[in-house]
Coordinates of C-alpha atoms and ligand atoms in Angstrom, one line a residue:
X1 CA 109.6 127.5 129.4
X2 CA 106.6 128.8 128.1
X3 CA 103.9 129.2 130.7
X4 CA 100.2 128.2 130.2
X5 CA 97.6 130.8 130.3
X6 CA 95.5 131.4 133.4
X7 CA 92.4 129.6 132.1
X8 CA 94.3 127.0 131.2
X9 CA 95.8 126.0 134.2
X10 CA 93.9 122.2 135.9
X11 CA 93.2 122.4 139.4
X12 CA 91.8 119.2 141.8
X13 CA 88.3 120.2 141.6
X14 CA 85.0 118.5 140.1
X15 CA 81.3 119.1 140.4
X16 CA 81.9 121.7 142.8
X17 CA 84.3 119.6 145.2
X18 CA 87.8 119.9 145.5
X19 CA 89.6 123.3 145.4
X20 CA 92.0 125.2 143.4
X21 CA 95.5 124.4 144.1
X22 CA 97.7 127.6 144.3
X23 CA 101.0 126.6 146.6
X24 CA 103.9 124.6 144.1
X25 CA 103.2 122.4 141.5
X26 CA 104.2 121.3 137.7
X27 CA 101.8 122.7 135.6
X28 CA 103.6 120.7 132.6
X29 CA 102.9 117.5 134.5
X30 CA 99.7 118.5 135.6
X31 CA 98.6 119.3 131.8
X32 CA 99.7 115.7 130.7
X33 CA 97.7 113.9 133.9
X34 CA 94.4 115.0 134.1
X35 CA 92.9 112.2 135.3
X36 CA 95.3 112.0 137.8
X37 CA 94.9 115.8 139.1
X38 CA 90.9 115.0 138.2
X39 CA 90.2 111.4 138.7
X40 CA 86.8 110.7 136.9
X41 CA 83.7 109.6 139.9
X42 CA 84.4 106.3 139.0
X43 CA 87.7 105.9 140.6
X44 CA 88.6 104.9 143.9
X45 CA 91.2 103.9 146.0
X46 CA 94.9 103.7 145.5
X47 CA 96.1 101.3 142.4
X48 CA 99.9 100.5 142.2
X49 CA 101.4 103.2 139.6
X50 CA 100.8 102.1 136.4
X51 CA 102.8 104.2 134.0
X52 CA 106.4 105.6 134.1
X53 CA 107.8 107.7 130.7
X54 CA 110.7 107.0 129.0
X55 CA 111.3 110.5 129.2
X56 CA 111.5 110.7 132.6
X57 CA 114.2 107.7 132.7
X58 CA 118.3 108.6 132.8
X59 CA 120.0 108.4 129.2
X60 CA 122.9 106.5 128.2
X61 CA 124.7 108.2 125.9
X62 CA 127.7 107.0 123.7
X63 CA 129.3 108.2 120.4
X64 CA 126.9 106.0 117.8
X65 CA 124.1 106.5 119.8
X66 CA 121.6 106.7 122.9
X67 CA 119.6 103.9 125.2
X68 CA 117.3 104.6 127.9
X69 CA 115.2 102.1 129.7
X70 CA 111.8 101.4 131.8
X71 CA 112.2 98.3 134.4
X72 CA 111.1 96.9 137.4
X73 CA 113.4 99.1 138.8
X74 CA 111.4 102.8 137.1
X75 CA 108.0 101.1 137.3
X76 CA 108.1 98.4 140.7
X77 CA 104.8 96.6 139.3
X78 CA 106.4 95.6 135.7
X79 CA 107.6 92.4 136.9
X80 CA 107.2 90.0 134.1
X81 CA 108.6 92.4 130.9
X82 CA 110.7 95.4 130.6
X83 CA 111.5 97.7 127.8
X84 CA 114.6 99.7 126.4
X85 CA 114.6 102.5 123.8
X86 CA 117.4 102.6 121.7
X87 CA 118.9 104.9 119.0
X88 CA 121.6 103.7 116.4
X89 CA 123.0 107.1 114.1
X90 CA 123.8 105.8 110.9
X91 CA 126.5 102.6 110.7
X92 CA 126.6 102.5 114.5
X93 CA 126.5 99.1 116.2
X94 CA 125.0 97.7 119.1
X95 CA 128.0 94.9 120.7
X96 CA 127.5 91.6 119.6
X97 CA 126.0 90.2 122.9
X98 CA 123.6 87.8 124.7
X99 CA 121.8 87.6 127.5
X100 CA 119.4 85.6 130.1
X101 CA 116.3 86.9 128.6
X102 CA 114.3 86.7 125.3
X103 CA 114.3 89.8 123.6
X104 CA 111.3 91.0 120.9
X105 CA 111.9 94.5 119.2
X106 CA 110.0 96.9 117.3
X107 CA 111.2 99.0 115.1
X108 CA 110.0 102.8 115.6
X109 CA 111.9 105.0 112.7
X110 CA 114.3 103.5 110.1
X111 CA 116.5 100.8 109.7
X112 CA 118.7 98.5 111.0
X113 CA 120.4 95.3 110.3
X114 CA 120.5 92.3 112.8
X115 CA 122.6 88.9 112.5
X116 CA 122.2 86.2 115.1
X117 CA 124.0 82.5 114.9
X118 CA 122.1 79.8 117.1
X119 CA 123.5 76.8 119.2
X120 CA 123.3 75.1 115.9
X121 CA 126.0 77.5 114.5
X122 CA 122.7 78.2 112.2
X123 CA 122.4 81.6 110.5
X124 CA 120.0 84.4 111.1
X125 CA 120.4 88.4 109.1
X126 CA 118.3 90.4 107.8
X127 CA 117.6 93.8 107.4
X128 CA 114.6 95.8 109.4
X129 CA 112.3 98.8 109.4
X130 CA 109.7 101.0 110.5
X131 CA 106.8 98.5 111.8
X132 CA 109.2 95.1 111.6
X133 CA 109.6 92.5 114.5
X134 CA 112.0 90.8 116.0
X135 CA 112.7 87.6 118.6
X136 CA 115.9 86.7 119.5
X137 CA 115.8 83.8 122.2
X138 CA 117.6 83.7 125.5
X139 CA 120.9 83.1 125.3
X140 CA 121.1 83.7 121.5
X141 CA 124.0 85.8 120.5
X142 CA 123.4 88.8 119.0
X143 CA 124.4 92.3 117.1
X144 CA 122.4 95.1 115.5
X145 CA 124.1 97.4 113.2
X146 CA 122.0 101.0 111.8
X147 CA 121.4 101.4 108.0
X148 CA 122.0 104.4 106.3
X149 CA 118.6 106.4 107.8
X150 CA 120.1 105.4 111.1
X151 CA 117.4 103.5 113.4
X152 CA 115.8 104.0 116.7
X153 CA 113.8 100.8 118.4
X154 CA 111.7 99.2 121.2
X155 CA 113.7 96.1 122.9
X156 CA 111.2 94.1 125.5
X157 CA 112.6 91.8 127.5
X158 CA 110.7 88.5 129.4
X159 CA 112.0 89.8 132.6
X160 CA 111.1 92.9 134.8
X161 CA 115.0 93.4 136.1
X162 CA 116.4 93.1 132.6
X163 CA 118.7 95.7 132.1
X164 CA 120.4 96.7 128.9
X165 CA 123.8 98.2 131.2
X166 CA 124.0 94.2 132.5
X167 CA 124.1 92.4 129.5
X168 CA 127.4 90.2 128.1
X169 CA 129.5 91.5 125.3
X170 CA 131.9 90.0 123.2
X171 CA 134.4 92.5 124.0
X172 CA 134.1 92.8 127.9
X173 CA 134.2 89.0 127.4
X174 CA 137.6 88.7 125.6
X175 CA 138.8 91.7 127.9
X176 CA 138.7 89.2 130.6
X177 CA 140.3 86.9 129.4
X178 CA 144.1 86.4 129.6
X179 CA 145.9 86.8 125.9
X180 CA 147.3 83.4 126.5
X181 CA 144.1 81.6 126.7
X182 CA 142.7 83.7 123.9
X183 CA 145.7 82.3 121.7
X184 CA 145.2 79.0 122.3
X185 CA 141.2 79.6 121.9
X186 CA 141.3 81.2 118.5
X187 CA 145.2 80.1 117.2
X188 CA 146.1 84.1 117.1
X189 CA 149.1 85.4 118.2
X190 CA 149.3 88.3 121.0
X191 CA 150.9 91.0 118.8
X192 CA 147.6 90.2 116.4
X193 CA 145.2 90.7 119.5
X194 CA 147.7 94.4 120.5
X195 CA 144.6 96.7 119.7
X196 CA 141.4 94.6 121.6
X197 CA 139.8 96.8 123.9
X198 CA 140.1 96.7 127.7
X199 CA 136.7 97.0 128.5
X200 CA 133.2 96.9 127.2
X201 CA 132.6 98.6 123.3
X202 CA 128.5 98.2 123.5
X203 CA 127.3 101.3 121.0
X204 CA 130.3 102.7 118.6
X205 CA 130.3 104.3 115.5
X206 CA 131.1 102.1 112.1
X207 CA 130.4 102.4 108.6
X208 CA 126.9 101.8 107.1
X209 CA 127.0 98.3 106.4
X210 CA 126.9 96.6 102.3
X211 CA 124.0 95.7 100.6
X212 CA 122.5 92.3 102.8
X213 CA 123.2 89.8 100.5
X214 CA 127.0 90.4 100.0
X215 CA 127.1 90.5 104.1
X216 CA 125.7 87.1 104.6
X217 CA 127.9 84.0 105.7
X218 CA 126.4 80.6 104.1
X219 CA 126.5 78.2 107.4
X220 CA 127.1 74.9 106.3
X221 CA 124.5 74.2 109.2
X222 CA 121.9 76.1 107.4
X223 CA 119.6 79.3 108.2
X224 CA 117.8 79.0 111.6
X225 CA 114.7 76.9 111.1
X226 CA 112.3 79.6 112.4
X227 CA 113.1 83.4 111.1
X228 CA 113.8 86.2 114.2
X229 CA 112.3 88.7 112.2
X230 CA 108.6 89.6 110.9
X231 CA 106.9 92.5 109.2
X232 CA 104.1 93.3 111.7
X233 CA 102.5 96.8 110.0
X234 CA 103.0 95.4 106.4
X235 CA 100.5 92.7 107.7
X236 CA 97.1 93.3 106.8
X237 CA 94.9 94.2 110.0
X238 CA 91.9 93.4 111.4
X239 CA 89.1 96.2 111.3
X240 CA 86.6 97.5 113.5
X241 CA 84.4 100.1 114.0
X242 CA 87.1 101.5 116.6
X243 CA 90.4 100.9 114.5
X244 CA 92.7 98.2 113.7
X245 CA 94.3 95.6 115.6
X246 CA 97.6 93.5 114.4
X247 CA 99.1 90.4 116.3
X248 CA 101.8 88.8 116.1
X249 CA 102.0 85.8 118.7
X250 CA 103.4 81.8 118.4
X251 CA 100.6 81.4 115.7
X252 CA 102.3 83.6 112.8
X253 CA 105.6 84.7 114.3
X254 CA 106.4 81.3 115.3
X255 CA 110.6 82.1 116.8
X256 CA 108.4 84.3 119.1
X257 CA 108.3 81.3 122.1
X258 CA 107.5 83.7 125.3
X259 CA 106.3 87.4 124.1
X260 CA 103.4 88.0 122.1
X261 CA 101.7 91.5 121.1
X262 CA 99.2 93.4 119.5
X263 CA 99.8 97.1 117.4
X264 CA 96.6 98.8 118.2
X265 CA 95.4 102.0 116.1
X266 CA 92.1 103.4 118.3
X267 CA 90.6 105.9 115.7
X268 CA 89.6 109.5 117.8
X269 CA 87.0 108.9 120.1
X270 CA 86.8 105.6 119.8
X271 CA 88.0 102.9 122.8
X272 CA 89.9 99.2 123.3
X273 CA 86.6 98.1 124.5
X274 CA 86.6 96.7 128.7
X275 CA 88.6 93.5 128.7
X276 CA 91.3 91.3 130.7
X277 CA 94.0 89.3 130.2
X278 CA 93.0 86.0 131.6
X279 CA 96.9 84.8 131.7
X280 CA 99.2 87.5 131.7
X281 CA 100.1 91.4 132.9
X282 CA 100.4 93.3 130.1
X283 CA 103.5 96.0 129.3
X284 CA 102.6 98.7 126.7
X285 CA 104.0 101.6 124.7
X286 CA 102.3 104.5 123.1
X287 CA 103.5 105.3 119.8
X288 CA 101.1 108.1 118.8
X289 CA 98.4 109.9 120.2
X290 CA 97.2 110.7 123.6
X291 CA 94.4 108.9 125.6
X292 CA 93.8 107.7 129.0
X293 CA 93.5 104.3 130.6
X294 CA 90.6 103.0 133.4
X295 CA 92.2 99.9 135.3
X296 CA 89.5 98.0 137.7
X297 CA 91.6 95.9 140.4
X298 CA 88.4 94.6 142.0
X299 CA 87.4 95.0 145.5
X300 CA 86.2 99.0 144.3
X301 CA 89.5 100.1 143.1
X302 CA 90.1 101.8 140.1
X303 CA 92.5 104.6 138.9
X304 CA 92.6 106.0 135.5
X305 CA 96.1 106.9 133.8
X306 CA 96.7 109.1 130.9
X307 CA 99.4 108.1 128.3
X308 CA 101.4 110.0 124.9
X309 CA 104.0 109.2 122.9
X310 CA 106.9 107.4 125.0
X311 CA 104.9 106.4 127.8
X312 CA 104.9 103.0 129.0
X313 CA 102.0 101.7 130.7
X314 CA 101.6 98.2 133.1
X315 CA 98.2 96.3 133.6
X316 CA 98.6 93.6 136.2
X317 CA 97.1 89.6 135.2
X318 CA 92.9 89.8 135.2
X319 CA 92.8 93.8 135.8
X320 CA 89.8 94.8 134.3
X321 CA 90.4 97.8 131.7
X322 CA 90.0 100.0 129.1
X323 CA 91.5 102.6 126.6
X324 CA 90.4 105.5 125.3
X325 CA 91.9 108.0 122.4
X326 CA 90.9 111.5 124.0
X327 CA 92.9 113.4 120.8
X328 CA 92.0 114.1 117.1
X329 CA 94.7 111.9 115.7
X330 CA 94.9 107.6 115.7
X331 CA 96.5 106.7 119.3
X332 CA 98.4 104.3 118.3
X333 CA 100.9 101.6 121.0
X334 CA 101.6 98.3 121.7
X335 CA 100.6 95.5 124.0
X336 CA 102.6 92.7 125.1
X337 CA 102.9 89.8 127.3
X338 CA 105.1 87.2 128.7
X339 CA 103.3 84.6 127.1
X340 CA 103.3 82.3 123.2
X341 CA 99.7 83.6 122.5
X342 CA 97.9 86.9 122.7
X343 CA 94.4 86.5 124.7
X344 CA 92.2 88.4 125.9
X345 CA 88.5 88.5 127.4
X346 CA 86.1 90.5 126.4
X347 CA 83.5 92.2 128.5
X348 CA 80.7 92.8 125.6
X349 CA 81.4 89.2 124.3
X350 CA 81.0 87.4 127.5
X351 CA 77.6 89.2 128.3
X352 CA 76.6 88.7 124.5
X353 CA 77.4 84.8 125.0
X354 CA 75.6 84.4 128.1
X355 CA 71.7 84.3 128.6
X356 CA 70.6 87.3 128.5
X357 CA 68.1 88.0 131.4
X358 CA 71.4 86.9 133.5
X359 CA 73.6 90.3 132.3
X360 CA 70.1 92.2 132.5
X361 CA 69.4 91.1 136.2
X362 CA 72.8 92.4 137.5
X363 CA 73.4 95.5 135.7
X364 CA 69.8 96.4 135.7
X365 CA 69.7 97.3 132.0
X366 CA 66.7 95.9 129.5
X367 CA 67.0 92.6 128.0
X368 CA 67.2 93.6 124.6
X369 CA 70.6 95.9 125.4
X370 CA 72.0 92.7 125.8
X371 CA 70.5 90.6 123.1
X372 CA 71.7 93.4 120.6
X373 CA 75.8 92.6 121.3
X374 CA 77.6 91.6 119.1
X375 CA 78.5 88.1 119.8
X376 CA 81.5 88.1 117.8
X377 CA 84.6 90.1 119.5
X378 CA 85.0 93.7 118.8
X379 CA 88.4 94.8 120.4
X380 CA 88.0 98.3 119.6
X381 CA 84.7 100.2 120.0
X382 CA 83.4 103.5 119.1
X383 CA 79.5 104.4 120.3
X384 CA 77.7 102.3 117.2
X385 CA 78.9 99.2 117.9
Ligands
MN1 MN1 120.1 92.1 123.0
MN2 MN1 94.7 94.9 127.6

């Protein structure tokens, strides 16, 4: 491992306070949590940890592929969602399946066709990439297979202690089941049923899959009446000064019942202005970029966190906060809650809304400060509003 050079090495000091800190440390882990070795002034007290990294979580692996995951059990506050990263090499399946929770995905590199058939017998498949959704309701059965790039995703599931070892399979299913009663189930003889596996399949290699339209299975019951799937980058964003913003909630990803979520893009030096969720806790992942996080829990608490790419970071319901690109390229993650609809407050639009010599009384700042908000909200910011 390379070591950093002298004058590059943090210590806990500020302003004169604090001290260096020669006795053992991780300088790598130092380097990537500055605000944690140098908490800004403005922070105080001790917050519940808000960020654990999928690269700090243990890897699955198996022969078409990898899985690692961030719960409850990696980050204790993330109680409402938890996330799985997952890599399919090219052709390789994840098990047909289901489980107790909903599960959204984003798609981070490639592509991937998914196929799910509801309570209805109704038919869901399509085929995803890079910056594509999708919802699979609980209890939904259903597979993923990789395309010919191969594909590597973000599952989020509406439960904290989700995890992706403890879900049910078809295989583990059927392994469990006597022969005999499989017979009579399906009409199959045992000598057809000799090579069924004994246990659980969940990632294996197969071939890249035919073109989507000769894979498809016409359900005399139909197509499922709202699509699992939705291109969230191809959508045009909203623009700000700050960056863009892109949701996809209930209103326009309507099979998306409990887990909305935002793509944000914060341009360098720019912020997601101070705001709350006013329902929810809210799970992220960075995509891109580097930047750091302020999170207000009232009473005079606040710690500041500092996220890259794979991080995953946790802001409980009506934490005050904010984010703020600290690099030279777009940070770019995602927010999302156990919720139908993204909301959030807005700490410029509430003052801007307000009379105005109210917001100028209590933060002691001239009238026309206030009167000069924008009254419209402005999720991301950059110093000309
Ligand atoms: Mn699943
Ligand atoms: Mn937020």
């Amino acid at each position: 491992m390379k070591k950093p050079k002298q004058d590059n090495i943090p210590h806990p000091q500020r302003n004169g306070s604090g001290g260096l800190d020669t006795g053992p440390r991780n300088i790598e882990l130092d380097l990537q949590n500055p605000d944690l070795l140098s908490p800004p002034v403005t922070d105080h007290g001790t917050l519940p940890n808000l960020k654990f990294s999928m690269s700090m979580a243990h890897t699955r692996i198996e022969e078409g592929g990898w899985t690692r995951e961030v719960t409850q059990r990696e980050l204790p506050i993330a109680s409402t969602l938890a996330g799985v990263d997952m890599k399919l090499n090219p052709g390789a399946y994840r098990e047909l399946h289901w489980h107790k929770e909903a599960e959204w995905a984003y798609v981070l590199e490639g592509g991937c066709r998914i196929g799910a058939v509801d309570q209805e017998g109704r038919n869901f498949l399509d085929d995803v990439r890079k910056g594509d959704l999708w919802f699979f309701p609980k209890g939904i059965p259903h597979y993923i297979q990789a395309l010919d790039e191969g594909v590597e995703f973000l599952l989020v599931f509406d439960d904290g202690q989700f995890s992706e070892n403890a879900t049910f399979m078809m295989s583990d299913f059927f392994a469990h089941t006597p022969k005999s009663v499989l017979a009579k189930n399906f009409g199959w003889t045992e000598d057809q049923m000799a090579a069924m596996p004994e246990k659980e399949k969940y990632i294996f290699k197969g071939e890249v899959p035919p073109a989507l339209q000769s894979d498809k299975v016409v359900s005399p019951t139909g197509d499922v009446p709202d699509w699992f799937s939705h291109r969230l980058l191809a959508m045009e964003p909203e623009r700000f000064p700050g960056g863009t913003v892109r949701v996809a909630d209930s209103r326009n990803f309507k099979a998306a019942t409990t887990i909305s979520a935002a793509l944000i893009e914060i341009a360098p030096g720019a912020i997601r202005e101070l705001h709350w969720h006013p329902t929810d806790d809210e799970w992220q992942y960075y995509i891109s970029g580097h930047g750091r996080m302020g999170v207000f829990a009232g009473s005079g608490l606040a710690n500041t966190f500092d996220f890259q790419a794979g991080d995953v970071g946790y802001v409980p319901f009506a934490y005050g906060h904010y984010i703020e690109n600290l690099g030279d390229e777009p940070l770019v993650f995602l927010e999302m809650f156990r919720n139908p609809l993204f909301q959030d407050v807005s700490a410029a639009q509430w003052m801007a809304n307000l009379p105005p010599q109210v917001s100028a009384d209590t933060i002691n700042v001239p009238r026309e400060l206030i009167e000069a908000l924008p009254k419209h909200k402005r999720p991301l910011a950059t110093r000309n509003r």
